[in-house]
Short mmCIF file of C-alpha atoms in Angstrom, two decimals:
data_model
loop_
_atom_site.label_atom_id
_atom_site.label_comp_id
_atom_site.label_asym_id
_atom_site.label_seq_id
_atom_site.Cartn_x
_atom_site.Cartn_y
_atom_site.Cartn_z
CA MET V 13 193.98 4.75 12.69
CA SER V 14 191.10 6.54 14.10
CA VAL V 15 189.16 4.34 16.58
CA ALA V 16 185.85 6.79 16.99
CA PRO V 17 182.71 5.74 15.61
CA SER V 18 182.44 8.06 12.42
CA ALA V 19 180.46 10.99 11.99
CA PRO V 20 176.55 11.03 11.35
CA ARG V 21 175.43 9.43 8.31
CA ARG V 22 172.66 7.91 6.50
CA GLY V 23 171.02 5.39 8.91
CA PRO V 24 172.41 1.89 8.46
CA ALA V 25 170.29 -0.72 6.52
CA ALA V 26 168.02 -3.39 8.40
CA LEU V 27 169.67 -6.96 7.58
CA THR V 28 166.88 -7.85 5.52
CA PHE V 29 166.95 -11.26 3.46
CA ALA V 30 167.50 -9.19 0.45
CA VAL V 31 170.37 -7.21 1.88
CA ALA V 32 171.95 -10.63 3.44
CA VAL V 33 171.74 -12.23 -0.24
CA ALA V 34 173.24 -9.35 -1.59
CA LEU V 35 176.46 -9.53 0.81
CA VAL V 36 176.88 -13.30 0.36
CA ALA V 37 176.78 -12.68 -3.50
CA GLY V 38 179.40 -10.23 -3.34
CA VAL V 39 181.72 -11.50 -0.37
CA THR V 40 181.58 -15.20 -2.30
CA LEU V 41 182.47 -13.95 -5.79
CA GLY V 42 184.86 -11.21 -4.71
CA ASN V 43 186.87 -14.02 -2.56
CA GLY V 44 185.73 -16.91 -5.14
CA GLY V 45 189.25 -16.91 -6.60
CA ALA V 46 191.17 -17.72 -3.77
CA ASN V 47 188.27 -20.10 -2.50
CA VAL V 48 188.07 -22.19 -6.05
CA MET V 49 192.06 -21.61 -6.64
CA PRO V 50 193.10 -25.06 -6.06
CA VAL V 51 190.12 -26.42 -8.61
CA PHE V 52 191.58 -23.58 -11.32
CA VAL V 53 194.97 -24.56 -10.97
CA ASP V 54 194.11 -28.35 -11.52
CA ASP V 55 192.24 -27.26 -14.91
CA PHE V 56 194.97 -24.71 -16.34
CA ALA V 57 197.67 -27.17 -15.48
CA SER V 58 196.07 -30.17 -17.21
CA ARG V 59 194.88 -28.00 -20.16
CA PHE V 60 198.38 -26.42 -20.57
CA ALA V 61 200.48 -29.02 -19.53
CA LEU V 62 202.04 -26.55 -16.77
CA ALA V 63 204.83 -27.31 -14.40
CA ASP V 64 203.90 -26.83 -10.63
CA SER V 65 205.88 -23.56 -10.46
CA THR V 66 204.15 -22.19 -13.80
CA ALA V 67 200.79 -23.18 -12.40
CA GLY V 68 201.50 -21.04 -9.20
CA LEU V 69 202.68 -18.08 -11.17
CA VAL V 70 199.42 -18.20 -12.87
CA ALA V 71 197.38 -18.37 -9.51
CA ALA V 72 199.75 -16.03 -8.15
CA THR V 73 198.74 -13.08 -10.88
CA GLN V 74 195.20 -13.78 -10.28
CA LEU V 75 195.32 -13.66 -6.53
CA THR V 76 197.92 -10.59 -6.34
CA ALA V 77 195.51 -8.62 -8.62
CA THR V 78 192.45 -9.31 -6.70
CA ALA V 79 194.47 -7.93 -3.35
CA ILE V 80 196.08 -5.09 -5.06
CA VAL V 81 192.82 -3.91 -6.42
CA THR V 82 190.58 -4.23 -3.23
CA LEU V 83 193.41 -2.28 -1.23
CA LEU V 84 193.33 0.45 -3.88
CA LEU V 85 189.71 0.75 -3.98
CA ALA V 86 189.08 0.32 -0.27
CA LYS V 87 188.62 4.40 0.01
CA ARG V 88 186.46 4.40 -2.99
CA ALA V 89 184.37 1.69 -1.58
CA ALA V 90 183.43 3.85 1.39
CA ARG V 91 181.55 6.37 -0.59
CA PRO V 92 177.98 5.85 -2.47
CA GLY V 93 177.87 4.00 -5.58
CA ARG V 94 178.62 0.55 -4.26
CA VAL V 95 176.23 -1.25 -6.47
CA ARG V 96 177.24 0.28 -9.51
CA MET V 97 181.05 -0.36 -8.42
CA THR V 98 180.11 -4.14 -7.51
CA ARG V 99 178.30 -4.70 -11.04
CA LEU V 100 181.25 -2.99 -12.96
CA GLY V 101 183.55 -5.48 -11.13
CA LEU V 102 181.20 -8.23 -12.04
CA VAL V 103 181.38 -7.38 -15.80
CA LEU V 104 185.04 -7.44 -15.78
CA ALA V 105 185.53 -10.34 -13.85
CA ALA V 106 183.05 -12.43 -16.40
CA ALA V 107 185.05 -11.25 -19.20
CA GLY V 108 188.35 -12.36 -17.64
CA PHE V 109 186.64 -15.90 -16.81
CA LEU V 110 185.33 -15.68 -20.73
CA GLY V 111 189.14 -14.99 -21.65
CA ALA V 112 190.39 -17.87 -19.44
CA THR V 113 187.75 -20.28 -21.16
CA ALA V 114 188.57 -19.28 -24.58
CA ALA V 115 192.47 -19.14 -23.82
CA THR V 116 194.96 -21.16 -26.07
CA ASP V 117 198.58 -20.18 -24.66
CA VAL V 118 199.48 -19.14 -21.39
CA PRO V 119 200.35 -15.57 -21.94
CA THR V 120 196.77 -15.17 -22.79
CA LEU V 121 195.81 -17.45 -19.84
CA ILE V 122 197.91 -14.97 -17.41
CA LEU V 123 196.24 -11.82 -19.17
CA ALA V 124 192.92 -13.40 -18.33
CA ASN V 125 193.55 -14.05 -14.70
CA VAL V 126 195.07 -10.42 -14.16
CA VAL V 127 191.40 -8.96 -15.57
CA LEU V 128 189.13 -11.33 -13.77
CA GLY V 129 191.36 -10.79 -10.48
CA SER V 130 191.32 -7.18 -10.74
CA GLY V 131 187.25 -7.73 -11.36
CA LEU V 132 187.01 -9.61 -8.36
CA GLY V 133 188.87 -7.07 -6.15
CA ALA V 134 186.27 -4.33 -7.27
CA VAL V 135 183.62 -6.81 -5.94
CA TYR V 136 185.28 -7.99 -2.56
CA ALA V 137 186.18 -4.33 -1.87
CA ALA V 138 182.42 -2.96 -2.43
CA ALA V 139 181.00 -5.90 -0.64
CA THR V 140 183.14 -6.12 2.19
CA ALA V 141 182.64 -2.35 2.80
CA ALA V 142 178.96 -2.99 2.71
CA LEU V 143 179.09 -5.03 5.98
CA ALA V 144 179.55 -1.70 7.68
CA ALA V 145 176.53 -0.26 6.65
CA THR V 146 174.16 -2.77 8.31
CA ASP V 147 172.52 -2.04 11.65
CA ASP V 148 174.08 -5.22 13.37
CA ALA V 149 177.68 -5.70 12.43
CA ASP V 150 177.87 -9.08 14.32
CA LYS V 151 174.90 -10.69 12.51
CA ALA V 152 175.73 -9.43 9.17
CA SER V 153 179.19 -10.69 9.44
CA ALA V 154 178.09 -14.11 10.75
CA VAL V 155 175.36 -14.59 8.43
CA THR V 156 177.44 -13.21 5.31
CA ILE V 157 180.76 -15.86 6.35
CA SER V 158 178.04 -18.63 6.96
CA GLY V 159 176.54 -17.95 3.48
CA VAL V 160 179.71 -17.90 1.80
CA VAL V 161 181.28 -21.03 3.10
CA GLY V 162 178.07 -22.85 1.86
CA VAL V 163 177.81 -21.29 -1.44
CA THR V 164 181.77 -21.70 -2.03
CA ALA V 165 181.39 -25.47 -1.38
CA LEU V 166 179.08 -25.78 -3.87
CA LEU V 167 181.10 -23.99 -6.29
CA ILE V 168 184.25 -26.23 -5.40
CA MET V 169 181.93 -29.16 -6.58
CA ALA V 170 180.47 -27.73 -9.12
CA VAL V 171 183.43 -26.32 -10.87
CA PRO V 172 185.52 -29.55 -11.62
CA GLU V 173 182.29 -31.25 -12.59
CA ALA V 174 181.99 -28.78 -15.24
CA ASN V 175 185.70 -29.07 -16.29
CA HIS V 176 185.58 -33.15 -16.28
CA GLY V 177 181.78 -33.30 -17.61
CA VAL V 178 181.68 -30.78 -20.20
CA GLY V 179 185.11 -30.10 -21.25
CA GLU V 180 188.11 -28.63 -19.87
CA GLY V 181 187.98 -24.76 -19.28
CA THR V 182 184.29 -24.97 -18.64
CA GLY V 183 184.58 -24.28 -14.97
CA PHE V 184 185.67 -20.67 -15.74
CA LEU V 185 182.38 -20.31 -18.21
CA LEU V 186 180.43 -21.36 -15.34
CA MET V 187 182.44 -18.75 -12.93
CA ALA V 188 181.57 -16.23 -15.70
CA VAL V 189 177.53 -17.07 -15.41
CA CYS V 190 177.67 -16.83 -11.73
CA CYS V 191 179.09 -13.35 -12.00
CA LEU V 192 176.01 -12.33 -14.55
CA ALA V 193 173.70 -14.47 -12.40
CA ALA V 194 175.15 -11.96 -9.23
CA TRP V 195 174.10 -8.86 -11.22
CA PRO V 196 170.44 -8.54 -9.81
CA LEU V 197 171.27 -10.10 -6.39
CA VAL V 198 173.76 -7.12 -5.32
CA ARG V 199 170.96 -4.51 -6.01
CA ARG V 200 170.35 -4.43 -1.94
CA LEU V 201 173.82 -3.94 -1.15
CA PRO V 202 174.04 -1.43 1.27
CA ASP V 203 175.58 1.61 0.16
CA GLY V 204 178.04 4.10 1.35
CA PRO V 205 177.36 7.18 3.38
CA ALA V 206 176.66 10.60 1.98
CA LEU V 207 177.34 13.91 3.70
CA PRO V 208 174.42 15.14 5.84
CA GLY V 209 172.14 17.03 3.96
CA THR V 210 173.73 16.64 0.58
CA MET V 211 173.82 14.74 -2.54
CA SER V 212 177.57 14.58 -2.68
CA ALA V 213 179.53 11.12 -3.40
CA ARG V 214 182.41 12.57 -1.70
CA ILE V 215 183.07 12.13 2.22
CA PRO V 216 185.68 13.78 4.09
CA ASP V 217 188.77 11.75 4.62
CA GLU V 218 188.93 12.06 8.30
CA ARG V 219 185.63 10.25 8.36
CA ALA V 220 186.97 6.92 7.16
CA ALA V 221 189.15 5.16 9.87
CA ARG V 222 192.63 4.71 7.97
CA PRO V 223 194.31 1.25 8.87
CA SER V 224 197.71 1.21 10.08
CA VAL V 225 200.60 -0.53 8.52
CA GLY V 226 200.61 -2.60 11.32
CA LEU V 227 197.09 -3.83 11.18
CA LEU V 228 197.16 -4.43 7.46
CA ALA V 229 200.46 -6.37 8.03
CA GLY V 230 199.27 -8.29 10.89
CA THR V 231 195.88 -9.18 8.61
CA ALA V 232 198.31 -10.39 5.80
CA LEU V 233 200.45 -12.37 8.14
CA LEU V 234 197.39 -14.05 9.85
CA TRP V 235 195.93 -14.91 6.39
CA ALA V 236 199.11 -16.23 5.08
CA VAL V 237 199.83 -18.18 8.06
CA THR V 238 196.07 -19.73 7.79
CA GLN V 239 195.88 -20.44 4.03
CA GLY V 240 199.71 -21.69 3.67
CA ALA V 241 198.42 -23.99 6.49
CA TRP V 242 195.60 -25.21 4.90
CA SER V 243 197.03 -25.59 1.59
CA TYR V 244 199.47 -28.42 2.85
CA ALA V 245 196.96 -29.88 5.28
CA SER V 246 195.94 -32.79 2.77
CA VAL V 247 199.31 -33.60 2.43
CA LEU V 248 200.45 -33.77 6.04
CA GLY V 249 197.26 -35.77 6.98
CA ARG V 250 198.49 -38.49 4.74
CA GLN V 251 202.03 -38.20 5.22
CA HIS V 252 201.74 -38.10 8.89
CA THR V 253 198.81 -40.30 9.91
CA GLY V 254 198.77 -42.74 7.50
CA MET V 255 195.33 -41.88 6.58
CA SER V 256 194.38 -42.53 2.74
CA HIS V 257 193.51 -39.34 0.59
CA SER V 258 189.93 -39.82 0.64
CA VAL V 259 189.84 -40.12 4.34
CA VAL V 260 191.82 -36.82 4.80
CA SER V 261 189.66 -35.09 2.13
CA ALA V 262 186.48 -36.19 4.39
CA VAL V 263 187.93 -35.26 7.39
CA LEU V 264 188.85 -31.49 6.07
CA ALA V 265 185.72 -31.21 3.97
CA VAL V 266 183.67 -32.17 7.52
CA SER V 267 185.51 -29.87 9.55
CA SER V 268 184.78 -27.24 6.81
CA VAL V 269 181.00 -27.67 7.83
CA VAL V 270 181.35 -27.99 11.10
CA ALA V 271 183.44 -25.00 11.30
CA LEU V 272 179.89 -22.95 10.70
CA VAL V 273 179.39 -22.95 14.38
CA GLY V 274 182.30 -20.77 14.87
CA ALA V 275 180.61 -18.28 12.78
CA MET V 276 177.82 -18.34 15.20
CA ALA V 277 179.94 -18.62 17.95
CA GLY V 278 182.08 -15.68 17.47
CA PRO V 279 179.20 -12.84 17.96
CA ALA V 280 177.77 -14.82 21.02
CA ALA V 281 181.01 -14.94 22.74
CA ALA V 282 181.81 -11.46 21.95
CA ARG V 283 178.39 -10.36 23.66
CA ARG V 284 178.89 -12.69 26.56
CA PHE V 285 182.43 -12.12 27.25
CA GLY V 286 183.40 -8.74 25.37
CA ARG V 287 185.34 -8.73 21.95
CA ARG V 288 188.83 -8.49 23.29
CA ARG V 289 188.49 -11.57 25.71
CA SER V 290 186.95 -13.97 23.39
CA MET V 291 189.09 -12.76 20.31
CA ALA V 292 192.03 -13.53 22.40
CA ALA V 293 190.65 -17.08 23.26
CA PHE V 294 189.80 -17.94 19.90
CA VAL V 295 193.20 -16.83 18.37
CA GLY V 296 194.92 -18.89 21.31
CA ALA V 297 192.93 -21.96 20.31
CA GLN V 298 193.36 -21.50 16.77
CA ALA V 299 197.31 -21.03 17.09
CA LEU V 300 197.47 -24.44 19.15
CA ALA V 301 195.21 -26.68 16.50
CA MET V 302 197.05 -25.42 13.80
CA ALA V 303 200.41 -26.34 15.50
CA LEU V 304 198.73 -29.73 16.57
CA LEU V 305 197.33 -30.53 13.08
CA ILE V 306 200.92 -29.84 11.42
CA PHE V 307 202.82 -31.71 14.29
CA THR V 308 200.64 -34.87 15.32
CA HIS V 309 200.90 -38.23 13.76
CA ASP V 310 197.49 -39.54 15.50
CA PRO V 311 194.49 -39.42 13.23
CA VAL V 312 192.09 -38.89 16.05
CA LEU V 313 194.51 -35.56 17.01
CA PHE V 314 194.42 -34.35 13.20
CA THR V 315 190.62 -34.65 13.14
CA VAL V 316 189.92 -32.98 16.62
CA ALA V 317 192.80 -30.22 15.28
CA ALA V 318 191.03 -29.53 11.94
CA VAL V 319 187.62 -29.26 13.49
CA LEU V 320 188.66 -26.97 16.12
CA TRP V 321 191.24 -24.84 14.04
CA GLN V 322 188.54 -24.20 11.30
CA THR V 323 185.85 -23.34 13.72
CA CYS V 324 188.15 -20.73 15.68
CA GLN V 325 189.34 -19.53 12.06
CA LEU V 326 185.82 -18.59 11.34
CA ALA V 327 184.88 -17.10 14.79
CA VAL V 328 188.12 -14.96 14.19
CA LEU V 329 187.28 -13.74 10.89
CA VAL V 330 183.73 -12.97 11.88
CA GLN V 331 184.88 -10.89 15.00
CA THR V 332 187.59 -9.10 12.84
CA LEU V 333 185.00 -8.11 10.30
CA ALA V 334 182.52 -7.23 13.12
CA ALA V 335 185.12 -4.92 14.90
CA ALA V 336 186.00 -3.34 11.68
CA ALA V 337 182.32 -2.49 10.87
CA LEU V 338 181.78 -0.94 14.11
CA ILE V 339 185.16 1.11 14.27
CA ASP V 340 184.34 2.30 10.93
CA SER V 341 180.89 2.70 9.50
CA THR V 342 182.29 3.90 6.04
CA GLY V 343 183.43 0.36 5.41
CA ARG V 344 186.78 1.58 4.55
CA LEU V 345 188.41 -0.44 7.17
CA VAL V 346 186.98 -3.44 6.23
CA ALA V 347 187.80 -3.36 2.67
CA SER V 348 191.42 -2.42 3.42
CA LEU V 349 191.71 -5.43 6.18
CA SER V 350 189.93 -7.80 3.20
CA GLY V 351 192.43 -6.57 0.78
CA ALA V 352 195.01 -7.41 3.05
CA GLY V 353 193.91 -10.51 4.02
CA ALA V 354 194.00 -11.37 0.38
CA LEU V 355 197.40 -10.53 -0.23
CA GLY V 356 198.52 -12.87 2.42
CA THR V 357 196.20 -15.63 0.98
CA GLY V 358 198.32 -15.35 -2.08
CA VAL V 359 201.49 -15.66 -0.35
CA GLY V 360 201.05 -17.93 2.16
CA PRO V 361 201.19 -21.17 0.44
CA LEU V 362 204.56 -20.33 -1.20
CA ALA V 363 206.00 -19.23 2.32
CA VAL V 364 204.89 -22.46 3.98
CA GLY V 365 205.90 -24.63 1.15
CA ALA V 366 209.21 -23.33 1.47
CA VAL V 367 209.81 -23.48 5.41
CA LEU V 368 208.28 -27.17 4.87
CA ASP V 369 211.11 -28.27 2.44
CA GLY V 370 213.63 -26.71 4.18
CA ALA V 371 213.03 -27.13 7.72
CA GLY V 372 210.41 -29.66 8.28
CA ALA V 373 207.10 -30.19 10.02
CA GLY V 374 208.33 -29.71 13.37
CA VAL V 375 209.82 -26.18 12.67
CA LEU V 376 206.51 -25.30 10.73
CA SER V 377 204.33 -26.13 13.59
CA LEU V 378 206.31 -23.96 15.80
CA LEU V 379 206.59 -20.83 13.29
CA LEU V 380 202.44 -21.22 12.54
CA ALA V 381 201.69 -20.73 16.12
CA VAL V 382 204.16 -18.05 16.93
CA GLY V 383 203.03 -16.27 13.65
CA THR V 384 199.49 -16.39 14.75
CA PHE V 385 200.00 -14.84 17.74
CA VAL V 386 202.19 -12.14 16.50
CA ALA V 387 199.69 -11.44 13.53
CA SER V 388 196.78 -11.04 15.85
CA MET V 389 198.32 -8.69 18.28
CA PRO V 390 196.82 -5.60 15.72
CA LEU V 391 193.60 -7.12 15.76
CA LEU V 392 193.17 -7.48 19.19
CA ARG V 393 194.30 -3.88 19.62
CA MET V 394 191.50 -3.18 17.20
CA THR V 395 188.63 -5.32 19.05
CA VAL V 396 189.78 -3.53 22.29
CA ALA V 397 188.97 0.05 20.10
CA SER V 398 185.32 -1.61 19.05
CA ASP V 399 184.55 -2.96 22.67
CA SER V 400 182.85 0.50 23.62
CA ILE V 401 180.68 0.72 20.52
CA PRO V 402 177.47 -1.20 20.44
CA GLY V 403 176.87 -3.78 18.06
CA GLU V 404 173.72 -2.66 16.78
CA ARG V 405 172.85 0.75 15.37
CA GLU V 406 169.33 2.32 14.53
CA PRO V 407 168.40 0.97 11.21
CA ALA V 408 167.60 3.30 8.35
CA THR V 409 163.90 4.34 7.94
CA SER V 410 163.90 3.58 4.36
CA PRO V 411 165.58 0.25 2.81
CA ALA V 412 169.32 0.80 1.08
CA ALA V 413 169.38 0.39 -2.48
#
């Protein structure tokens, strides 16, 4: 992977309110399938009386489609035309959500999830690549992730309310409406670079950093570990600490909100201590907190571990996106890492569930901690490469479209 800053290009976009809204809207919906998946699974498992394995298969088809399309379109997302690409993805995703709403049999439901997952992948590739086109990668990443967390929390409440209050499947219809509502919001999404002095939509391959297999694998593994552990956090909290379902849910909800501190702490720590040192500290704390959350039988330690884990996770995510954006201002690297992370998110729950059933929580906690350290090695090397690149760049004289 090339680690030098990309060649001269169109000036980066200033992080205005409109640009921030466009980034939040794109990233939220692009990753919406994964973030709202527990609610989706509950809906179609109930509607079609699906077994857990079949419901998991439907979920996996959507998440895999999103991940594969994000990876395939990462190179395209590095070129001009991100707004058009995002809008095409929104239309495709909306069609898939409508199909899932109207589905009357499982094959149609699976096909609809493949379609909507593919559309979300196009949105995710373009929106995450756009993070690299801003004049302050650290600030853009922090603001975007914070916004995504807040909007996702609203969707997680609104989608099941629609399913229960209006009718089964209505949650998918609500997501289709959100896709259409995002159409005007993404208008100010920062665009990809063009060749200096030309109107060409193509850029030389060497201008975009090509992620190594190790970097992609490390990103996928990190998110497989993270999402896998999160999927079983509620179950383990109840089984190991004796807390009620409502108390555990409250703890996890509070930890998710408090974790927004991590989105702001990440860039601050990078400026104060350097990206490599701060990233290493957050990774270490995240691994220990994750292991403690899985292994502990004490409610207080479980709560502390949940809050620390989620805080460090957001700090790591923000720093990873910012480092990738600084290394490759075309956005291809950011989009590629996002696709790899989406792939890991889909695989994680299956892998963690298998280990938990076969080896128990003690072995799982150790594997998660070790897996976090191993997965983070390529990401730490990437942050070392980004340490010498300034976090802020000269903004464009005219706003990005």
